[in-house]
Coordinates of C-alpha atoms in Angstrom, one line a residue:
Chain A
X7 CA 0.0 0.0 0.0
X8 CA 3.0 2.2 -0.1
X9 CA 4.1 4.6 2.6
X10 CA 0.8 6.3 2.7
X11 CA -1.0 3.4 4.3
X12 CA -3.8 4.9 6.4
X13 CA -5.4 3.7 9.6
X14 CA -7.3 0.5 9.7
X15 CA -10.4 1.1 11.9
X16 CA -11.9 -1.9 13.5
X17 CA -14.9 -2.3 15.6
X18 CA -14.3 -5.2 17.8
X19 CA -16.9 -7.6 19.2
X20 CA -18.9 -6.0 22.0
X21 CA -17.5 -8.6 24.4
X22 CA -14.0 -7.6 24.0
X23 CA -12.2 -7.8 27.3
X24 CA -13.7 -11.1 28.5
X25 CA -11.1 -13.8 28.0
X26 CA -12.5 -15.5 24.9
X27 CA -12.6 -12.2 23.0
X28 CA -9.1 -11.1 23.8
X29 CA -8.4 -13.7 21.1
X30 CA -10.3 -11.6 18.6
X31 CA -8.3 -8.7 19.5
X32 CA -5.1 -10.6 19.0
X33 CA -6.0 -12.0 15.7
X34 CA -7.3 -8.9 14.0
X35 CA -4.2 -7.5 12.5
X36 CA -2.2 -9.4 15.1
X37 CA -1.6 -7.3 18.2
X38 CA 1.9 -8.7 18.5
X39 CA 2.9 -7.0 15.3
X40 CA 3.9 -3.4 15.9
X41 CA 1.3 -1.8 13.8
X42 CA 1.6 1.4 15.8
X43 CA -1.0 4.0 14.6
X44 CA -2.2 1.8 11.8
X45 CA -5.0 0.2 13.7
X46 CA -7.9 2.1 15.3
X47 CA -10.5 0.2 17.3
X48 CA -13.9 1.6 18.0
X49 CA -15.6 0.0 21.0
X50 CA -18.9 1.1 22.5
X51 CA -18.5 -0.5 26.0
X52 CA -16.3 1.6 28.2
X53 CA -14.9 -1.4 30.2
X54 CA -14.2 -3.4 27.0
X55 CA -12.5 -0.3 25.5
X56 CA -10.3 0.0 28.5
X57 CA -9.4 -3.7 28.3
X58 CA -8.6 -3.3 24.6
X59 CA -6.3 -0.4 25.5
X60 CA -4.4 -2.6 27.8
X61 CA -4.0 -5.5 25.5
X62 CA -3.8 -4.1 22.0
X63 CA -1.2 -2.0 20.4
X64 CA -3.8 0.2 18.8
X65 CA -5.7 3.5 19.2
X66 CA -8.9 2.8 21.0
X67 CA -11.9 5.1 20.6
X68 CA -14.7 4.5 23.1
X69 CA -17.8 5.3 21.0
X70 CA -20.7 3.8 19.1
X71 CA -19.4 2.6 15.8
X72 CA -22.4 4.0 13.9
X73 CA -21.7 7.5 15.1
X74 CA -20.3 9.5 12.2
X75 CA -18.2 11.6 14.6
X76 CA -16.4 8.5 15.9
X77 CA -15.8 7.2 12.4
X78 CA -14.5 10.5 11.3
X79 CA -12.2 10.7 14.3
X80 CA -10.9 7.1 13.4
X81 CA -9.8 8.5 10.1
X82 CA -12.1 6.6 7.9
X83 CA -11.5 8.9 4.9
X84 CA -7.9 7.6 4.6
X85 CA -8.6 4.0 5.8
X86 CA -7.4 1.1 3.7
X87 CA -9.9 -1.2 5.3
X88 CA -12.8 -1.1 7.7
X89 CA -13.8 -4.2 9.6
X90 CA -17.2 -4.4 11.3
X91 CA -17.3 -7.3 13.8
X92 CA -19.7 -6.3 16.5
X93 CA -22.2 -8.9 17.7
X94 CA -25.0 -7.1 15.8
X95 CA -25.5 -7.8 12.1
X96 CA -27.5 -4.6 11.8
X97 CA -24.8 -2.5 13.3
X98 CA -22.1 -4.1 11.1
X99 CA -24.2 -3.4 8.0
X100 CA -24.9 0.2 8.9
X101 CA -21.3 0.8 9.8
X102 CA -20.1 -0.5 6.5
X103 CA -22.6 1.7 4.6
X104 CA -21.2 4.7 6.5
X105 CA -17.7 3.6 6.0
X106 CA -18.1 3.4 2.3
X107 CA -19.7 6.9 2.2
X108 CA -16.8 8.2 4.3
X109 CA -14.2 6.8 2.0
X110 CA -12.8 3.6 3.6
X111 CA -11.3 1.7 0.6
X112 CA -12.3 -1.9 1.7
X113 CA -15.1 -3.0 4.0
X114 CA -15.4 -6.4 5.7
X115 CA -18.5 -7.3 7.8
X116 CA -19.3 -10.2 10.1
X117 CA -22.9 -11.1 9.4
X118 CA -24.7 -14.0 11.0
X119 CA -27.9 -13.9 9.1
X120 CA -27.1 -15.7 5.9
X121 CA -30.6 -15.1 4.4
X122 CA -29.8 -11.5 3.9
X123 CA -27.2 -12.2 1.2
X124 CA -29.1 -14.9 -0.7
X125 CA -29.4 -14.2 -4.4
X126 CA -33.0 -12.9 -4.2
X127 CA -32.2 -10.6 -1.3
X128 CA -29.3 -8.2 -0.7
X129 CA -26.2 -7.9 -2.8
X130 CA -23.2 -7.4 -0.5
X131 CA -21.4 -5.1 -2.9
X132 CA -24.5 -3.0 -3.2
X133 CA -24.5 -2.7 0.5
X134 CA -20.9 -1.4 0.5
X135 CA -19.4 -4.7 1.7
X136 CA -16.4 -6.2 -0.1
X137 CA -16.3 -9.3 2.1
X138 CA -19.0 -10.9 4.2
X139 CA -17.8 -13.2 6.9
X140 CA -20.3 -15.8 8.2
X141 CA -19.1 -17.2 11.5
X142 CA -21.5 -20.2 11.3
X143 CA -20.4 -21.0 7.8
X144 CA -16.7 -21.0 8.8
X145 CA -17.5 -23.2 11.8
X146 CA -19.6 -25.7 9.9
X147 CA -16.9 -25.9 7.1
X148 CA -14.2 -26.6 9.7
X149 CA -16.2 -29.4 11.4
X150 CA -17.1 -31.0 8.1
X151 CA -13.5 -30.9 7.0
X152 CA -12.2 -32.4 10.2
X153 CA -14.8 -35.1 10.1
X154 CA -13.7 -36.0 6.6
X155 CA -10.1 -36.5 7.7
X156 CA -9.9 -39.6 9.9
X157 CA -8.0 -39.0 13.1
X158 CA -7.8 -35.2 12.6
X159 CA -8.7 -32.7 15.2
X160 CA -7.6 -29.5 13.4
X161 CA -7.7 -28.0 9.9
X162 CA -6.9 -24.8 8.1
X163 CA -6.6 -23.6 4.6
X164 CA -3.5 -21.7 3.8
X165 CA -1.9 -19.9 0.8
X166 CA -5.2 -19.3 -1.1
X167 CA -6.2 -22.9 -0.4
X168 CA -3.2 -24.5 -2.0
X169 CA -1.8 -25.7 1.3
X170 CA -3.6 -27.4 4.1
X171 CA -2.7 -27.5 7.8
X172 CA -4.0 -30.7 9.5
X173 CA -3.8 -31.7 13.1
X174 CA -3.7 -35.4 13.9
X175 CA -3.8 -37.5 17.0
X176 CA -0.9 -40.0 16.8
X177 CA -2.1 -43.5 17.5
X178 CA 0.7 -45.4 19.3
X179 CA 0.4 -48.2 16.8
X180 CA 1.3 -46.1 13.8
X181 CA 4.6 -46.9 12.0
X182 CA 5.8 -43.3 12.3
X183 CA 6.0 -43.6 16.1
X184 CA 9.5 -43.6 17.4
X185 CA 11.0 -42.0 14.4
X186 CA 12.7 -38.6 14.2
X187 CA 11.9 -35.8 11.8
X188 CA 15.1 -36.6 9.9
X189 CA 14.2 -40.3 9.6
X190 CA 10.7 -39.5 8.5
X191 CA 12.0 -37.2 5.8
X192 CA 14.0 -40.2 4.4
X193 CA 11.2 -42.7 4.9
X194 CA 8.5 -40.7 3.3
X195 CA 10.7 -39.9 0.4
X196 CA 8.4 -37.7 -1.6
X197 CA 7.9 -35.2 1.2
X198 CA 4.2 -34.7 0.8
X199 CA 3.8 -33.7 4.4
X200 CA 5.9 -31.9 7.0
X201 CA 5.4 -32.0 10.7
X202 CA 5.4 -28.4 11.9
X203 CA 4.2 -28.8 15.5
X204 CA 3.8 -31.4 18.2
X205 CA 2.0 -31.2 21.5
X206 CA 3.0 -33.5 24.2
X207 CA 2.3 -33.5 27.9
X208 CA 1.4 -29.9 28.1
X209 CA 4.2 -28.7 25.9
X210 CA 4.2 -27.4 22.4
X211 CA 7.3 -28.3 20.3
X212 CA 8.4 -26.9 17.0
X213 CA 10.3 -30.0 15.9
X214 CA 13.9 -30.1 14.9
X215 CA 15.5 -33.0 12.9
X216 CA 16.2 -35.1 16.0
X217 CA 12.8 -34.8 17.6
X218 CA 10.8 -38.0 17.6
X219 CA 7.1 -38.7 17.2
X220 CA 5.5 -40.4 20.2
X221 CA 2.2 -42.2 20.5
X222 CA -0.4 -39.9 22.0
X223 CA 1.2 -36.8 20.5
X224 CA -1.0 -34.2 18.8
X225 CA 0.9 -33.2 15.6
X226 CA 0.3 -30.6 13.0
X227 CA 1.3 -31.2 9.4
X228 CA 1.5 -29.0 6.3
X229 CA 0.4 -30.7 3.1
X230 CA -0.3 -29.7 -0.4
X231 CA -4.0 -29.6 -1.3
X232 CA -5.3 -32.8 -2.9
X233 CA -2.5 -35.0 -1.5
X234 CA -4.5 -35.9 1.6
X235 CA -5.4 -39.3 0.1
X236 CA -1.7 -40.1 0.3
X237 CA -1.2 -38.4 3.6
X238 CA -4.2 -39.9 5.5
X239 CA -3.0 -43.6 5.4
X240 CA 0.2 -42.4 7.1
X241 CA -1.8 -41.1 10.1
X242 CA -4.6 -43.6 10.4
X243 CA -4.5 -47.3 11.3
X244 CA -7.5 -48.4 9.4
X245 CA -10.5 -46.6 8.0
X246 CA -13.4 -47.5 10.4
X247 CA -16.5 -48.6 8.7
X248 CA -20.1 -48.6 9.6
X249 CA -20.0 -45.5 11.9
X250 CA -22.2 -43.4 9.8
X251 CA -24.3 -42.0 12.6
X252 CA -23.8 -38.5 13.9
X253 CA -25.5 -36.9 16.9
X254 CA -25.7 -33.2 17.1
X255 CA -26.6 -31.5 20.3
X256 CA -28.3 -28.1 19.8
X257 CA -30.7 -27.0 17.1
X258 CA -28.7 -23.8 16.7
X259 CA -27.8 -22.1 13.4
X260 CA -24.6 -24.1 13.4
X261 CA -26.3 -27.3 14.6
X262 CA -29.0 -27.1 11.9
X263 CA -26.7 -26.1 9.1
X264 CA -24.3 -28.9 9.9
X265 CA -27.2 -31.4 10.3
X266 CA -28.6 -30.5 6.9
X267 CA -25.2 -30.8 5.1
X268 CA -24.2 -34.0 6.8
X269 CA -27.6 -35.6 6.1
X270 CA -27.3 -34.5 2.4
X271 CA -23.9 -36.2 2.3
X272 CA -25.5 -39.4 3.4
X273 CA -24.9 -39.4 7.1
X274 CA -27.5 -40.6 9.5
X275 CA -28.0 -37.5 11.6
X276 CA -30.0 -37.0 14.9
X277 CA -30.3 -33.6 16.4
X278 CA -31.1 -33.5 20.1
X279 CA -32.5 -30.3 21.7
X280 CA -33.7 -29.3 25.1
X281 CA -35.7 -26.3 24.1
X282 CA -39.2 -27.4 23.0
X283 CA -39.7 -24.5 20.6
X284 CA -36.2 -24.9 19.0
X285 CA -36.9 -28.6 18.7
X286 CA -40.2 -28.0 17.0
X287 CA -38.8 -25.5 14.5
X288 CA -35.9 -27.9 13.8
X289 CA -38.2 -30.9 13.1
X290 CA -40.3 -28.8 10.7
X291 CA -37.4 -27.3 8.8
X292 CA -34.8 -30.1 8.8
X293 CA -34.8 -32.6 6.0
X294 CA -33.3 -36.0 6.2
X295 CA -32.4 -35.8 9.9
X296 CA -34.2 -36.8 13.1
X297 CA -34.9 -34.3 15.8
X298 CA -35.4 -35.5 19.4
X299 CA -36.4 -33.3 22.4
X300 CA -35.1 -34.1 25.8
X301 CA -35.3 -32.7 29.3
X302 CA -32.4 -31.5 31.5
X303 CA -30.8 -34.4 33.3
X304 CA -32.0 -36.9 30.7
X305 CA -29.0 -36.7 28.5
X306 CA -27.3 -39.9 29.6
X307 CA -30.5 -42.0 29.3
X308 CA -31.2 -40.5 26.0
X309 CA -27.7 -41.3 24.7
X310 CA -28.1 -44.9 25.9
X311 CA -31.5 -45.2 24.2
X312 CA -30.0 -43.9 21.0
X313 CA -27.2 -46.5 21.2
X314 CA -24.7 -43.7 21.1
X315 CA -21.9 -46.2 21.3
X316 CA -22.5 -47.0 17.7
X317 CA -22.2 -43.3 16.6
X318 CA -19.1 -42.1 14.8
X319 CA -19.5 -38.5 16.0
X320 CA -21.1 -36.4 18.7
X321 CA -21.1 -32.7 18.0
X322 CA -22.0 -30.3 20.8
X323 CA -23.3 -27.2 19.1
X324 CA -25.5 -25.3 21.6
X325 CA -25.0 -21.6 22.1
X326 CA -23.5 -22.3 25.6
X327 CA -19.8 -23.3 25.7
X328 CA -20.0 -24.9 29.1
X329 CA -23.1 -27.0 28.2
X330 CA -21.2 -28.2 25.1
X331 CA -18.2 -29.3 27.2
X332 CA -20.4 -31.2 29.6
X333 CA -22.6 -33.0 27.0
X334 CA -19.4 -33.7 25.0
X335 CA -18.0 -35.5 28.1
X336 CA -21.3 -37.4 28.6
X337 CA -21.2 -38.5 25.0
X338 CA -17.7 -39.7 25.3
X339 CA -18.5 -41.7 28.4
X340 CA -21.5 -43.1 26.5
X341 CA -19.1 -44.5 24.0
X342 CA -19.3 -42.2 21.0
X343 CA -16.1 -42.6 19.1
X344 CA -15.3 -39.0 18.3
X345 CA -16.6 -35.9 20.1
X346 CA -16.4 -32.3 18.9
X347 CA -17.4 -29.4 21.1
X348 CA -17.9 -25.8 20.0
X349 CA -16.6 -23.4 22.6
X350 CA -15.2 -19.9 22.8
X351 CA -13.6 -20.7 26.2
X352 CA -10.1 -21.2 25.0
X353 CA -8.9 -21.0 28.6
X354 CA -10.1 -24.7 28.9
X355 CA -7.9 -25.6 25.9
X356 CA -5.0 -27.1 27.9
X357 CA -7.2 -29.7 29.6
X358 CA -9.5 -30.6 26.6
X359 CA -7.5 -33.6 25.5
X360 CA -6.8 -34.8 29.0
X361 CA -10.6 -35.0 29.6
X362 CA -11.0 -36.8 26.3
X363 CA -12.6 -34.3 23.9
X364 CA -11.3 -35.0 20.5
X365 CA -12.0 -31.8 18.6
X366 CA -12.4 -28.3 20.0
X367 CA -13.9 -25.7 17.7
X368 CA -13.5 -22.1 18.5
X369 CA -15.8 -19.9 16.2
X370 CA -14.0 -16.7 17.3
X371 CA -10.7 -17.9 16.1
X372 CA -12.1 -19.3 12.9
X373 CA -13.9 -16.0 12.2
X374 CA -10.8 -13.9 13.0
X375 CA -8.7 -16.1 10.7
X376 CA -11.2 -15.7 7.9
X377 CA -11.1 -11.9 8.3
X378 CA -7.4 -11.7 8.4
X379 CA -7.1 -13.9 5.3
X380 CA -9.5 -11.7 3.5
X381 CA -7.3 -8.7 4.2
X382 CA -4.4 -10.3 2.4
X383 CA -2.1 -7.4 2.4
X384 CA 1.3 -6.4 3.4
X385 CA 3.8 -8.9 4.6
X386 CA 1.6 -11.1 6.7
X387 CA -1.0 -12.9 4.6
X388 CA -2.6 -15.2 7.1
X389 CA -2.2 -16.4 10.6
X390 CA -3.5 -19.6 12.1
X391 CA -3.3 -20.3 15.8
X392 CA -2.3 -23.7 17.0
X393 CA -3.9 -24.7 20.3
X394 CA -5.3 -21.3 20.8
X395 CA -2.0 -19.6 20.6
X396 CA 0.8 -21.9 21.8
X397 CA 2.2 -21.4 18.3
X398 CA 1.2 -19.6 15.2
X399 CA 1.4 -20.5 11.6
X400 CA 2.1 -17.3 9.6
X401 CA 2.1 -16.9 5.9
X402 CA 4.7 -14.2 5.0
X403 CA 5.4 -12.6 1.7
X404 CA 9.1 -12.1 1.3
X405 CA 10.0 -8.5 0.4
X406 CA 13.2 -7.5 -1.4
X407 CA 14.5 -5.8 1.7
X408 CA 13.3 -8.4 4.3
X409 CA 16.4 -9.3 6.4
X410 CA 15.7 -13.0 5.7
X411 CA 15.8 -12.6 1.9
X412 CA 18.8 -14.0 -0.1
X413 CA 20.4 -15.8 2.8
X414 CA 20.4 -19.6 3.2
X415 CA 17.9 -20.6 5.8
X416 CA 20.6 -22.2 7.9
X417 CA 22.3 -18.7 8.3
X418 CA 19.2 -16.5 8.2
X419 CA 19.1 -16.2 12.0
X420 CA 15.8 -18.1 12.6
X421 CA 15.5 -18.8 16.3
X422 CA 14.9 -22.3 17.7
X423 CA 11.2 -22.6 18.1
X424 CA 10.6 -21.2 14.6
X425 CA 10.5 -23.2 11.4
X426 CA 10.0 -22.4 7.7
X427 CA 7.6 -25.1 6.6
X428 CA 6.7 -24.6 3.0
X429 CA 7.8 -22.1 0.4
X430 CA 5.8 -21.2 -2.6
X431 CA 7.8 -19.8 -5.5
X432 CA 6.2 -19.2 -8.9
X433 CA 4.3 -22.3 -9.7
X434 CA 6.2 -24.6 -7.3
X435 CA 5.6 -25.5 -3.7
X436 CA 8.8 -26.7 -1.9
X437 CA 9.8 -28.0 1.4
X438 CA 13.0 -26.1 2.1
X439 CA 16.2 -27.3 3.6
X440 CA 18.9 -25.3 5.3
X441 CA 20.6 -24.6 1.9
X442 CA 17.6 -22.8 0.4
X443 CA 17.5 -19.0 0.4
X444 CA 14.2 -17.1 0.3
X445 CA 13.8 -14.7 -2.5
X446 CA 11.6 -11.6 -3.1
X447 CA 8.1 -12.7 -3.9
X448 CA 8.3 -16.0 -2.2
X449 CA 5.5 -16.9 0.1
X450 CA 6.7 -18.8 3.2
X451 CA 4.6 -20.6 5.7
X452 CA 6.4 -20.3 9.1
X453 CA 5.5 -21.8 12.4
X454 CA 6.6 -19.9 15.5
X455 CA 6.1 -20.0 19.2
X456 CA 5.1 -16.7 20.9
X457 CA 8.6 -16.3 22.3
X458 CA 10.1 -16.4 18.8
X459 CA 7.5 -14.2 17.1
X460 CA 9.2 -10.8 17.5
X461 CA 12.4 -12.2 15.9
X462 CA 10.5 -13.9 13.1
X463 CA 8.5 -10.8 12.4
X464 CA 11.6 -8.7 12.2
X465 CA 13.3 -11.1 9.8
X466 CA 10.4 -10.9 7.4
X467 CA 9.5 -7.2 7.9
X468 CA 10.3 -4.8 5.2
X469 CA 9.2 -1.5 6.6
X470 CA 6.0 -1.9 8.6
X471 CA 3.6 -4.7 8.2
X472 CA 1.2 -2.9 5.9
X473 CA 3.9 -1.1 3.9
Chain B
X28 CA 3.9 -30.3 -14.5
X29 CA 1.6 -32.6 -16.4
X30 CA 1.4 -36.3 -15.6
X31 CA 2.3 -37.3 -19.1
X32 CA 5.6 -35.3 -18.7
X33 CA 6.9 -38.1 -16.5
X34 CA 4.8 -41.0 -17.6
X35 CA 5.6 -42.2 -21.2
X36 CA 3.4 -44.6 -23.0
X37 CA 5.8 -47.6 -22.6
X38 CA 5.5 -47.4 -18.8
X39 CA 1.8 -48.3 -19.0
X40 CA 0.6 -51.9 -18.4
X41 CA -3.0 -52.7 -19.3
X42 CA -3.0 -56.0 -17.4
X43 CA -0.7 -56.7 -14.6
X44 CA -0.2 -60.4 -14.1
X45 CA 1.1 -60.4 -10.5
X46 CA -1.0 -61.8 -7.7
X47 CA 0.5 -59.9 -4.8
X48 CA 1.9 -56.4 -4.0
X49 CA 5.5 -57.2 -4.6
X50 CA 4.8 -59.0 -7.8
X51 CA 3.0 -56.1 -9.4
X52 CA 5.5 -53.6 -8.1
X53 CA 8.2 -55.7 -9.8
X54 CA 6.3 -55.8 -13.0
X55 CA 6.0 -52.0 -13.1
X56 CA 9.7 -51.5 -12.1
X57 CA 10.5 -53.7 -15.1
X58 CA 8.9 -51.3 -17.4
X59 CA 11.1 -48.6 -16.0
X60 CA 14.3 -50.7 -16.4
X61 CA 13.3 -51.8 -19.9
X62 CA 13.0 -48.2 -21.1
X63 CA 16.2 -47.3 -19.4
X64 CA 14.5 -44.8 -17.0
X65 CA 15.8 -46.8 -14.0
X66 CA 19.1 -48.7 -13.9
X67 CA 18.9 -50.2 -10.5
X68 CA 15.7 -52.3 -10.7
X69 CA 16.2 -54.3 -7.5
X70 CA 17.2 -51.1 -5.6
X71 CA 14.0 -49.5 -6.8
X72 CA 11.9 -52.4 -5.8
X73 CA 13.5 -52.6 -2.3
X74 CA 12.9 -48.8 -1.8
X75 CA 9.3 -49.2 -2.8
X76 CA 8.8 -52.2 -0.5
X77 CA 10.5 -50.4 2.4
X78 CA 8.1 -47.6 2.0
X79 CA 5.1 -50.1 2.0
X80 CA 6.3 -51.5 5.3
X81 CA 5.6 -48.1 6.9
X82 CA 2.0 -48.3 5.9
X83 CA 0.3 -49.2 2.7
X84 CA 0.2 -46.7 -0.1
X85 CA -3.2 -48.1 -1.1
X86 CA -5.2 -45.0 -0.7
X87 CA -8.6 -46.6 -1.1
X88 CA -11.2 -47.1 -3.9
X89 CA -8.9 -49.6 -5.6
X90 CA -6.0 -47.1 -6.1
X91 CA -2.4 -47.3 -4.9
X92 CA 0.4 -44.8 -5.3
X93 CA 3.6 -46.6 -4.4
X94 CA 6.6 -44.3 -4.3
X95 CA 10.2 -44.0 -3.3
X96 CA 13.4 -42.0 -3.7
X97 CA 16.2 -43.6 -5.6
X98 CA 19.9 -42.6 -5.8
X99 CA 20.8 -42.2 -9.4
X100 CA 17.4 -41.3 -10.6
X101 CA 17.6 -38.0 -12.5
X102 CA 14.0 -36.9 -12.7
X103 CA 10.6 -37.9 -11.4
X104 CA 9.4 -41.0 -13.2
X105 CA 6.2 -43.0 -13.2
X106 CA 4.8 -46.3 -14.3
X107 CA 1.1 -47.1 -14.4
X108 CA -0.7 -50.4 -14.4
X109 CA -4.0 -52.1 -14.0
X110 CA -4.7 -55.4 -12.3
X111 CA -8.0 -56.6 -13.8
X112 CA -8.6 -59.1 -11.0
X113 CA -7.4 -56.7 -8.2
X114 CA -4.6 -57.5 -5.7
X115 CA -4.6 -57.6 -2.0
X116 CA -2.6 -54.5 -1.1
X117 CA -3.6 -53.9 2.6
X118 CA -5.2 -50.7 1.4
X119 CA -6.8 -48.3 3.9
X120 CA -10.3 -49.5 3.0
X121 CA -9.2 -53.2 2.7
X122 CA -10.5 -53.2 -0.9
X123 CA -8.3 -54.9 -3.6
X124 CA -6.2 -52.6 -5.7
X125 CA -6.8 -52.2 -9.4
X126 CA -5.0 -49.1 -10.3
X127 CA -1.3 -48.7 -9.4
X128 CA 0.5 -45.5 -10.1
X129 CA 4.2 -45.9 -9.2
X130 CA 6.5 -43.0 -8.7
X131 CA 10.3 -42.9 -8.4
X132 CA 11.9 -39.5 -7.4
X133 CA 15.5 -38.5 -7.5
X134 CA 17.5 -38.2 -4.3
X135 CA 17.5 -34.7 -2.9
X136 CA 14.3 -33.6 -4.6
X137 CA 12.9 -31.0 -2.2
X138 CA 9.3 -31.2 -3.3
X139 CA 9.1 -29.7 -6.7
X140 CA 7.0 -32.7 -7.6
X141 CA 4.4 -32.0 -4.9
X142 CA 2.0 -30.5 -7.4
X143 CA 2.4 -33.6 -9.7
X144 CA 1.5 -35.8 -6.7
X145 CA -1.6 -33.7 -6.0
X146 CA -2.6 -34.0 -9.7
X147 CA -2.4 -37.8 -9.6
X148 CA -4.4 -38.0 -6.4
X149 CA -7.0 -35.6 -7.8
X150 CA -7.2 -37.6 -11.0
X151 CA -7.9 -40.9 -9.3
X152 CA -10.2 -39.5 -6.7
X153 CA -12.8 -39.1 -9.5
X154 CA -15.0 -42.2 -9.6
X155 CA -16.1 -41.2 -13.1
X156 CA -12.5 -41.3 -14.3
X157 CA -11.8 -44.7 -12.7
X158 CA -14.9 -46.0 -14.4
X159 CA -13.8 -44.7 -17.8
X160 CA -10.4 -46.3 -17.3
X161 CA -12.1 -49.7 -16.8
X162 CA -13.2 -49.6 -20.4
X163 CA -9.7 -49.5 -21.8
X164 CA -8.9 -52.7 -23.7
X165 CA -5.2 -52.2 -24.1
X166 CA -2.3 -50.0 -22.9
X167 CA -2.7 -47.5 -25.8
X168 CA -6.3 -46.8 -24.8
X169 CA -5.3 -46.6 -21.1
X170 CA -2.7 -44.1 -21.9
X171 CA -4.9 -42.1 -24.2
X172 CA -7.5 -41.8 -21.4
X173 CA -4.9 -40.7 -18.9
X174 CA -3.6 -38.1 -21.4
X175 CA -7.1 -36.8 -21.9
X176 CA -7.9 -36.5 -18.2
X177 CA -4.5 -34.9 -17.6
X178 CA -5.2 -32.2 -20.2
X179 CA -8.6 -31.6 -18.8
X180 CA -7.4 -30.9 -15.3
X181 CA -6.6 -27.2 -14.6

C-alpha cells in the first residue's frame, strides 16, 4: 500500500475484554505486530474499550461505531480497510454503509444472518461490503473438513487454499511412532507432508530434525492440497467402517446447518435439543435428519437409548460453551467414538484432550482467521493459531528488503522454536532445507512459538507490516 | 507439471499379471528398467517395499500410489498399471487394488514434484475417471484416457 498506508479502523466484538474475546483482539491484525498507529479500534462498551487499550497496540476510541463523529475521528477517509465485527449484524451493516460513504477503501463485515445475502435478497457489494464473513459457515466448514479427515482434530486452509494444515492424534500403533523428523524425511521420500508442530504432555514443540514422534502426541502437518489421500494412510491405522451415525446437540444455526449438510452427504443425523420451541422448528425445517427433544438431566438416558456407542460422531453445538463441554463428556463416556465441542472458552484448551474431547472448535478464532485472510495485504497474509495460541502459523510474503531474503535458511538467524515449513515460488511448492535461500516474492509458511514471534516478524519485515 | 511429462506410454501396463503387492511392483519397475529410465531395478523395488512397510500406499477405492526416492534417478518417473482381478494391497479401506501409479523420485528432490502428486491423487479421486479407465482394452487406450484427463485438469 506504499508509505501512505492509512489507519485501519476496526470495531471489535462487543464482548472484547472477556477472556475469549481477547483472542479476537489478538488476531485482528495481530496485536503482537507493531502496527503502531495503523489500527484504530472503535468500541462502545467503556470497560471493554479499557481492556482493549491494555492488550492491543492500537488506538482505541470509546464510541458507538455508527456515530459518524467517531468514524471521522478514526480517520475513515484515509482508511485502507474497515472491519465491522460487533455482535450485531445490523450495526455491522450500517457501519459498512457509513464507512463506504466516508471513504474507507475496503469493507469487511461479520454477518450471522445468511438469508440477507441470498441471491434474491441483498447484494453485499450494493451494501458497500467487499467481504462478508459468516461465523457459522466458517464453523460448519471446519467441522465437516475435520470429520472427513480420519484422526484429525484441526484443519486450516493456507496460501489461497493451496496448502492445508491438518492436526492429527498420533495412534501409538502407527509406523511413524519412534522416528525422528530426519528419519521421517527419508522414509517418506516424496515429502508430501511436513510436521510443523507437536503437542505432548502440556508442551508445544516446534520439531527439529532429531525430535521423535511419540504415541499420543498431537501433531500438525502441512500438506499440499489434494494429496491428503496419500497423507491420510500415514496417520490412520484403518478406516473405520459402519460408523455413519452423527448426533448433534443443539438446534442452533450451526447445529442445523451442519445437520442439513451431513444428512445431504448421506450421514444418519440425529439432532437433540432441550428447548421445545427450537426442537419443534428444527423438526419442521430439517430434511433427512431426526430431531429429538429431551429434558435436562435426561442426557445420559437418551444417549443410551440412541445407542450412542454406535455413533461415529457427537457434536456439541449449543450456544453455551459450558453445556457443550459437559454434554461432550457425557457422549464420550456413553461410548461415542469422536466428540467435537464448540466453545469460545479457550482457557479450557489445555485440559481438553486430557478430559477426552477429540475436537475443540472455537468460532471466534475461525472468524478472525477468515477476516485476516480476506485482508491479504502487506507482509503477513494469514495467521492460524495452533492450540489457541501456543504457536502460530504465519504466511509471510518475502520483500526485497526483508532481512531474511537472499540468505540460506541455515544462516538466516531463525531462532529455535521457529520453522519455515513450505515455500511457494512461482508455480512450485517446496519443502525447504537449510541450503535454500528465500527470494523476493516467495511466500513462506512459518510456524513460530510466541517467544520467537518478534524475531521472526523482524526477519520478514520490510518496513512496517502494511507497507 | 503434467502427468504425461513423467509417464511415457511404454511405462503403462494394461493388465498386470502379479497376484500380490511385490509381484505387481516388480512388473512396473521392469517397465522402467526396460525403457532405461531406471538402472537399478532391484534397488527401486527394495525402496518401494521399504516404504510399503511403513504403511500401505493403497489410498482406497482400488487405487495405490507406491513411491520411493532412488539414488541415481535423475528426474521424477512414473509407471502405471491395471490389475484386472485386483490384488490384496492392505489398502486403507481393505479393498483390492486395481490401479497402481508408481513414482520414483530423485534423491535430494525438495518437493518440486508436490503438485504432480496432487494432480495424480485428484485424477484418481474421480469415480467417473476410474470407471472410464475400466473400459480400456489395451495399454494404448489406457494411456490415451490418462492423457485426456491430464489435459482436462486445470
